[in-house]
Tab-separated table of C-alpha atoms in Angstrom:
chain	number	residue	atom	x	y	z
A	1	MET	CA	-18.793	8.119	14.478
A	2	LYS	CA	-16.354	8.459	17.395
A	3	LEU	CA	-15.002	4.946	18.120
A	4	HIS	CA	-12.701	6.178	20.988
A	5	SER	CA	-11.337	9.622	23.148
A	6	ARG	CA	-7.202	8.849	22.142
A	7	LYS	CA	-4.898	11.082	19.990
A	8	PRO	CA	-3.366	10.541	17.279
A	9	ASP	CA	0.657	9.614	18.033
A	10	ILE	CA	2.442	8.691	14.507
A	11	GLU	CA	5.455	7.497	17.137
A	12	ASN	CA	3.146	3.978	17.153
A	13	LEU	CA	3.367	3.097	13.707
A	14	TYR	CA	7.262	4.226	13.816
A	15	LYS	CA	7.321	2.040	16.780
A	16	VAL	CA	6.315	-1.280	15.042
A	17	LEU	CA	8.492	-0.189	11.758
A	18	ARG	CA	11.480	0.248	14.119
A	19	ASN	CA	10.197	-3.867	15.171
A	20	GLN	CA	9.315	-1.967	18.660
A	21	GLU	CA	6.042	-2.422	20.975
A	22	PRO	CA	3.877	0.333	20.450
A	23	SER	CA	2.246	2.155	23.154
A	24	ARG	CA	-0.757	0.867	22.434
A	25	PRO	CA	-2.367	-1.428	19.952
A	26	THR	CA	-1.510	0.066	16.398
A	27	LEU	CA	-3.601	-0.051	13.677
A	28	PHE	CA	-3.019	-0.099	9.860
A	29	GLU	CA	-4.874	0.069	6.931
A	30	LEU	CA	-3.927	0.887	2.881
A	31	PHE	CA	-7.033	2.175	2.367
A	32	MET	CA	-10.775	2.044	3.026
A	33	ASN	CA	-14.309	3.692	0.741
A	34	ARG	CA	-15.903	5.958	0.762
A	35	PRO	CA	-19.152	5.120	2.038
A	36	LEU	CA	-16.662	3.502	5.214
A	37	TYR	CA	-15.168	7.435	5.021
A	38	GLU	CA	-18.296	9.327	5.872
A	39	ARG	CA	-19.704	6.639	8.072
A	40	LEU	CA	-16.758	7.060	10.307
A	41	ALA	CA	-16.325	10.531	10.058
A	42	ASP	CA	-20.016	10.918	10.277
A	43	ARG	CA	-20.567	13.230	7.440
A	44	ARG	CA	-21.158	13.314	3.844
A	45	LEU	CA	-18.675	14.641	1.094
A	46	GLU	CA	-20.447	17.615	-0.875
A	47	THR	CA	-17.557	18.110	-2.719
A	48	ASP	CA	-15.136	15.656	-4.480
A	49	THR	CA	-12.467	17.643	-4.612
A	50	PRO	CA	-8.500	16.421	-3.846
A	51	LEU	CA	-8.497	18.294	-1.017
A	52	GLU	CA	-12.209	18.207	0.109
A	53	ASN	CA	-11.554	13.953	-0.342
A	54	LEU	CA	-8.436	14.282	2.039
A	55	LYS	CA	-9.997	15.769	4.592
A	56	LEU	CA	-12.857	13.004	4.365
A	57	VAL	CA	-10.213	10.736	4.811
A	58	VAL	CA	-8.428	12.103	7.512
A	59	ASP	CA	-11.897	12.851	9.858
A	60	ALA	CA	-12.125	8.887	9.192
A	61	TYR	CA	-8.879	7.900	9.769
A	62	ASN	CA	-8.578	9.749	12.539
A	63	ALA	CA	-12.367	8.865	13.712
A	64	ALA	CA	-11.495	5.132	13.723
A	65	GLY	CA	-8.096	5.683	15.624
A	66	TYR	CA	-5.304	5.759	13.119
A	67	ASP	CA	-2.141	7.533	13.399
A	68	TYR	CA	-2.043	8.010	9.692
A	69	ALA	CA	-3.598	8.929	7.076
A	70	THR	CA	-3.122	7.306	3.364
A	71	THR	CA	-3.295	9.774	0.255
A	72	HIS	CA	-1.695	9.890	-3.270
A	73	GLY	CA	0.619	12.537	-3.738
A	74	SER	CA	-1.680	13.849	-7.056
A	75	THR	CA	-3.677	12.531	-9.474
A	76	PHE	CA	-0.056	11.133	-11.533
A	77	GLY	CA	-0.443	8.086	-13.668
A	78	PHE	CA	0.295	5.999	-16.514
A	79	LYS	CA	-2.931	6.544	-18.708
A	80	SER	CA	-3.794	2.670	-20.970
A	81	GLY	CA	-6.271	1.268	-22.781
A	82	ARG	CA	-7.838	-1.329	-20.101
A	83	HIS	CA	-11.403	-0.091	-18.997
A	84	LYS	CA	-12.816	1.182	-16.035
A	85	GLU	CA	-11.554	-1.520	-13.406
A	86	LYS	CA	-14.443	-3.141	-11.567
A	87	ASN	CA	-13.926	-6.018	-8.815
A	88	THR	CA	-11.974	-8.020	-11.309
A	89	ILE	CA	-9.347	-6.825	-14.118
A	90	SER	CA	-7.575	-8.695	-16.675
A	91	LEU	CA	-3.574	-8.747	-16.606
A	92	ASN	CA	-3.832	-8.289	-20.929
A	93	ASP	CA	-6.439	-6.075	-20.690
A	94	GLY	CA	-5.844	-2.579	-22.244
A	95	PHE	CA	-1.857	-2.840	-23.090
A	96	VAL	CA	-0.677	0.140	-24.963
A	97	ILE	CA	3.379	-0.425	-25.891
A	98	THR	CA	3.861	-3.484	-28.125
A	99	ASP	CA	7.968	-2.566	-29.512
A	100	GLU	CA	10.117	-0.334	-29.685
A	101	GLU	CA	8.218	2.241	-31.897
A	102	SER	CA	4.715	1.715	-29.645
A	103	PHE	CA	7.098	2.599	-26.479
A	104	SER	CA	8.739	5.333	-28.106
A	105	LYS	CA	5.634	7.325	-29.177
A	106	TYR	CA	3.370	6.921	-25.822
A	107	GLU	CA	3.113	10.202	-23.807
A	108	TRP	CA	5.384	9.457	-20.536
A	109	PRO	CA	3.300	11.849	-17.806
A	110	ASP	CA	5.728	14.534	-15.980
A	111	PRO	CA	5.191	14.358	-12.044
A	112	SER	CA	5.956	17.261	-12.116
A	113	ASN	CA	3.555	18.588	-13.903
A	114	PHE	CA	0.580	17.683	-11.743
A	115	ASP	CA	-0.949	18.608	-8.950
A	116	PHE	CA	0.437	17.969	-5.299
A	117	SER	CA	-1.291	20.896	-3.349
A	118	ARG	CA	-3.268	18.890	-1.538
A	119	LEU	CA	0.170	17.589	0.489
A	120	GLU	CA	0.318	21.351	2.141
A	121	LYS	CA	-3.136	22.678	2.201
A	122	ILE	CA	-4.523	19.626	4.476
A	123	ARG	CA	-1.722	20.918	7.071
A	124	PRO	CA	-4.217	22.934	9.092
A	125	PHE	CA	-7.168	19.507	9.255
A	126	LEU	CA	-4.520	17.169	10.452
A	127	PRO	CA	-4.715	16.898	14.008
A	128	ASP	CA	-1.119	16.536	15.622
A	129	GLY	CA	0.730	13.607	16.073
A	130	MET	CA	-0.684	12.719	12.473
A	131	LYS	CA	0.804	12.003	9.303
A	132	LEU	CA	0.275	10.894	6.001
A	133	MET	CA	1.500	7.701	3.946
A	134	CYS	CA	2.010	8.765	0.612
A	135	MET	CA	0.818	6.056	-1.775
A	136	GLY	CA	1.675	5.887	-5.525
A	137	PRO	CA	-0.211	4.756	-8.565
A	138	GLY	CA	0.130	1.233	-8.803
A	139	GLY	CA	4.254	0.571	-8.975
A	140	VAL	CA	6.886	-0.502	-11.092
A	141	LEU	CA	5.731	-4.020	-12.127
A	142	GLU	CA	1.878	-3.566	-12.058
A	143	ASN	CA	2.330	0.061	-14.036
A	144	VAL	CA	4.776	-2.621	-16.468
A	145	ILE	CA	1.185	-5.028	-16.837
A	146	THR	CA	-1.025	-2.787	-17.522
A	147	LEU	CA	0.938	-0.863	-19.830
A	148	VAL	CA	2.100	-4.021	-21.988
A	149	GLY	CA	0.098	-6.591	-21.114
A	150	TYR	CA	1.305	-9.703	-18.945
A	151	ASP	CA	1.738	-11.794	-21.234
A	152	ASN	CA	3.174	-9.301	-23.516
A	153	LEU	CA	5.698	-8.621	-21.090
A	154	CYS	CA	6.761	-12.521	-20.212
A	155	LEU	CA	7.383	-12.197	-23.983
A	156	ILE	CA	9.299	-9.280	-24.250
A	157	LEU	CA	11.894	-10.786	-21.581
A	158	PHE	CA	12.332	-13.457	-23.534
A	159	ASP	CA	12.318	-11.891	-27.094
A	160	ASN	CA	13.705	-8.302	-26.188
A	161	PRO	CA	15.149	-7.637	-23.074
A	162	GLU	CA	16.368	-4.417	-24.090
A	163	LEU	CA	12.921	-2.764	-24.266
A	164	ALA	CA	11.681	-4.792	-21.116
A	165	ARG	CA	14.953	-2.599	-19.159
A	166	ALA	CA	13.927	0.597	-21.076
A	167	ILE	CA	10.036	0.183	-20.156
A	168	PHE	CA	11.499	-1.128	-16.370
A	169	ASP	CA	13.468	2.012	-16.123
A	170	LYS	CA	11.089	4.330	-17.397
A	171	VAL	CA	8.163	4.234	-15.394
A	172	GLY	CA	10.353	3.407	-12.166
A	173	GLU	CA	12.255	7.001	-13.154
A	174	LEU	CA	8.713	8.490	-13.101
A	175	LEU	CA	7.726	6.746	-10.299
A	176	LEU	CA	10.748	8.329	-8.161
A	177	LYS	CA	10.340	11.279	-9.524
A	178	TYR	CA	6.545	11.471	-7.742
A	179	TYR	CA	7.854	10.688	-4.362
A	180	GLN	CA	10.623	13.340	-4.667
A	181	ILE	CA	8.543	15.841	-5.307
A	182	ALA	CA	5.767	14.197	-2.357
A	183	MET	CA	8.775	13.488	-0.004
A	184	GLN	CA	8.984	17.349	-0.484
A	185	TYR	CA	5.817	18.434	1.774
A	186	ASP	CA	6.589	17.599	5.562
A	187	THR	CA	2.977	16.613	6.442
A	188	VAL	CA	4.234	13.592	4.804
A	189	GLY	CA	5.638	10.601	7.019
A	190	LEU	CA	5.364	7.478	5.527
A	191	LEU	CA	5.968	5.999	1.928
A	192	MET	CA	3.867	3.798	0.734
A	193	SER	CA	5.553	1.984	-1.977
A	194	ASN	CA	2.533	-0.175	-3.276
A	195	ASP	CA	2.981	-3.173	-6.383
A	196	ASP	CA	1.655	-6.576	-6.792
A	197	TRP	CA	4.055	-8.779	-7.189
A	198	GLY	CA	2.246	-12.263	-7.157
A	199	PHE	CA	0.365	-15.148	-7.367
A	200	LYS	CA	-0.908	-17.146	-5.111
A	201	THR	CA	1.847	-19.909	-5.151
A	202	GLN	CA	4.733	-18.156	-7.299
A	203	THR	CA	5.687	-14.276	-8.051
A	204	PHE	CA	4.218	-12.542	-11.899
A	205	LEU	CA	8.452	-12.815	-12.887
A	206	ALA	CA	10.906	-15.162	-11.834
A	207	PRO	CA	13.134	-14.376	-8.834
A	208	ALA	CA	15.959	-13.477	-10.645
A	209	ASP	CA	14.122	-10.990	-13.123
A	210	MET	CA	12.169	-9.188	-10.149
A	211	ARG	CA	16.097	-8.740	-9.159
A	212	LYS	CA	16.798	-7.539	-12.462
A	213	TYR	CA	14.054	-4.955	-13.377
A	214	VAL	CA	12.004	-4.120	-10.126
A	215	PHE	CA	14.136	-4.316	-6.996
A	216	PRO	CA	16.448	-1.787	-7.947
A	217	TRP	CA	13.494	0.136	-8.024
A	218	HIS	CA	12.068	0.219	-5.173
A	219	LYS	CA	15.208	0.565	-3.673
A	220	LYS	CA	15.458	3.559	-4.544
A	221	TYR	CA	11.676	4.513	-2.999
A	222	VAL	CA	13.460	3.554	0.812
A	223	ASP	CA	16.625	4.923	0.343
A	224	LEU	CA	14.521	8.109	-0.806
A	225	ALA	CA	12.604	7.992	1.934
A	226	HIS	CA	15.159	7.227	4.842
A	227	SER	CA	16.734	9.981	3.052
A	228	LYS	CA	14.176	12.197	4.301
A	229	LYS	CA	14.368	9.914	7.918
A	230	ILE	CA	10.798	8.190	6.787
A	231	PRO	CA	9.983	5.057	6.593
A	232	ALA	CA	9.083	2.853	3.808
A	233	LEU	CA	6.514	0.251	3.520
A	234	LEU	CA	5.718	-2.149	0.699
A	235	HIS	CA	2.085	-3.676	-0.187
A	236	SER	CA	2.240	-6.211	-1.930
A	237	CYS	CA	0.126	-9.058	-2.921
A	238	GLY	CA	0.957	-13.022	-4.080
A	239	TYR	CA	3.657	-15.031	-2.660
A	240	PRO	CA	6.268	-13.660	-0.969
A	241	ARG	CA	8.445	-16.225	0.623
A	242	ASP	CA	10.872	-16.725	-2.420
A	243	ILE	CA	11.765	-12.808	-2.169
A	244	MET	CA	11.213	-11.813	1.587
A	245	ASP	CA	15.157	-11.637	2.070
A	246	ASP	CA	15.526	-8.859	-0.678
A	247	VAL	CA	12.438	-7.092	0.733
A	248	ILE	CA	14.225	-7.308	3.793
A	249	ASP	CA	17.722	-7.365	3.074
A	250	TYR	CA	18.618	-4.984	-0.427
A	251	MET	CA	15.990	-3.016	-0.479
A	252	LYS	CA	15.587	-2.990	3.158
A	253	PHE	CA	11.698	-2.042	3.258
A	254	ASP	CA	10.563	-0.991	6.740
A	255	GLY	CA	6.900	-3.036	6.959
A	256	LYS	CA	5.103	-5.407	4.699
A	257	HIS	CA	1.484	-5.059	4.081
A	258	SER	CA	-0.837	-7.586	2.507
A	259	PHE	CA	-0.703	-10.948	3.784
A	260	GLU	CA	-3.573	-13.950	2.864
A	261	ASP	CA	-4.497	-17.244	4.496
A	262	ALA	CA	-4.699	-18.454	1.292
A	263	ILE	CA	-0.743	-18.087	0.707
A	264	LEU	CA	0.866	-17.111	4.343
A	265	PRO	CA	-1.550	-16.630	7.311
A	266	VAL	CA	-0.019	-13.312	9.234
A	267	GLU	CA	0.388	-15.885	11.626
A	268	GLU	CA	2.852	-17.722	10.442
A	269	ALA	CA	4.252	-14.646	8.564
A	270	TYR	CA	4.954	-13.093	12.268
A	271	GLU	CA	6.566	-16.066	13.829
A	272	LEU	CA	8.826	-15.926	10.255
A	273	TYR	CA	10.127	-12.220	10.218
A	274	GLN	CA	9.339	-10.696	12.928
A	275	GLY	CA	12.136	-8.647	14.440
A	276	ARG	CA	13.516	-7.635	10.556
A	277	ILE	CA	10.545	-6.374	9.383
A	278	GLY	CA	7.215	-4.461	10.950
A	279	ILE	CA	4.362	-7.034	10.318
A	280	LEU	CA	1.537	-4.848	8.996
A	281	GLY	CA	-2.506	-6.135	9.192
A	282	GLY	CA	-3.303	-9.677	7.889
A	283	ILE	CA	-6.515	-9.999	9.296
A	284	ASP	CA	-7.817	-11.913	5.774
A	285	VAL	CA	-10.057	-9.994	3.857
A	286	ASP	CA	-12.543	-13.415	3.204
A	287	PHE	CA	-12.181	-14.020	6.401
A	288	ILE	CA	-13.944	-10.405	7.911
A	289	ILE	CA	-15.960	-11.449	5.500
A	290	LYS	CA	-17.688	-14.935	6.215
A	291	HIS	CA	-17.012	-14.622	10.111
A	292	SER	CA	-18.877	-13.388	12.581
A	293	GLU	CA	-18.103	-9.865	14.666
A	294	GLU	CA	-16.876	-11.978	17.787
A	295	GLU	CA	-15.192	-14.994	16.203
A	296	ILE	CA	-12.831	-11.294	13.921
A	297	LYS	CA	-12.646	-10.169	17.258
A	298	ALA	CA	-11.009	-12.972	19.002
A	299	ARG	CA	-8.691	-13.765	16.109
A	300	CYS	CA	-7.732	-9.625	16.063
A	301	LYS	CA	-7.311	-10.396	20.248
A	302	LYS	CA	-5.007	-13.669	19.346
A	303	MET	CA	-2.609	-11.705	17.036
A	304	LEU	CA	-2.184	-9.056	19.309
A	305	GLU	CA	-1.632	-10.929	22.281
A	306	ARG	CA	0.659	-13.008	20.026
A	307	SER	CA	2.709	-9.570	19.342
A	308	GLN	CA	2.537	-8.330	23.419
A	309	GLY	CA	6.162	-7.885	24.444
A	310	ARG	CA	7.250	-8.514	20.831
A	311	GLY	CA	6.318	-5.541	19.230
A	312	GLY	CA	6.258	-5.269	15.039
A	313	TYR	CA	3.207	-5.978	14.520
A	314	ALA	CA	-0.418	-3.058	14.140
A	315	LEU	CA	-3.623	-5.031	13.656
A	316	GLY	CA	-5.759	-4.248	10.105
A	317	THR	CA	-6.717	-6.290	7.274
A	318	GLY	CA	-4.696	-8.394	5.208
A	319	ASN	CA	-5.228	-6.196	1.531
A	320	SER	CA	-7.442	-3.450	2.017
A	321	VAL	CA	-11.517	-2.350	3.015
A	322	PRO	CA	-13.633	-2.573	0.048
A	323	GLU	CA	-17.137	-1.734	-0.007
A	324	TYR	CA	-18.662	-5.617	-0.680
A	325	ILE	CA	-16.761	-5.820	3.207
A	326	PRO	CA	-19.438	-5.565	5.481
A	327	GLN	CA	-19.101	-2.697	7.780
A	328	ASP	CA	-19.531	-3.933	11.208
A	329	HIS	CA	-17.090	-6.557	10.528
A	330	PHE	CA	-14.252	-4.362	9.842
A	331	ILE	CA	-15.798	-2.224	12.692
A	332	ALA	CA	-15.428	-4.902	14.570
A	333	LEU	CA	-11.557	-5.254	14.308
A	334	LEU	CA	-11.406	-1.828	14.942
A	335	ARG	CA	-12.884	-2.259	18.287
A	336	THR	CA	-10.052	-5.517	19.117
A	337	ALA	CA	-7.593	-2.893	18.896
A	338	LEU	CA	-9.385	0.020	20.903
A	339	GLU	CA	-10.586	-1.986	23.483
A	340	TYR	CA	-7.811	-4.271	24.207
């Protein structure tokens, strides 16, 4: 399902992340879903291997008009007792670390024992001008909550801050090693640090604790990317106002993704932070589900008009594209950028 004739050019997204105006409307999405990938690429995935899966994703992103494609570097991740994730999850389900003993007994995975070769093997199949965006298996806070449980984490922060520090640092250290391996491949042109940080009205932890335990590790990921001359992007759901200065001025992320109308509409976020950080996506998932294709196109067009002559914006959803989003509604978003 080829929607356009333009060629990928990662420099367009780089301009957005430098708060400049790209040469044409630029698209951004964290990830989509298998049926949509197959529709966009106009083929089925016959063999579900890491390389074949990535080839499908690359073909789908290219067919839809993106300048990059999203991937994980490997299957590295942290094992927990959480049941298979469905449409919703519990922040207290499946925790495996409760004290010093369970922390020391936990089998911490070593990223170097995982296969990153997809990042090299994809090279012949990556169109000229396109790069990969490497995302993590969740971020520091997200993985700590999975391993410890949200309620337990709040208690540990109060009762045993030394243990809290040890858990955060172990997760942060291993994620840094994961990104260090991935950044060795020059097919990777973007580092995505994906770590949900909050509810609708506040961050999961007090901002002071976020600054103490979480943000220093994200700064290391950004510094790593910048040392490779690669932009670093943040995907984080939840209330951001109390920590946006940290995101921009301390961690120095180049782009911020995930916006929700009930928390901070993208239009408002753009007016607040444009010129300081690239604003990515933001067309609310709930809006896309409930509104007509014409209404979706109208809002997307207004957002492109808002950023015209100012730069620093790439069009996309506020979060990602799960299967319950009507495909034609999402394609209406794509067509707005491609036809603008």
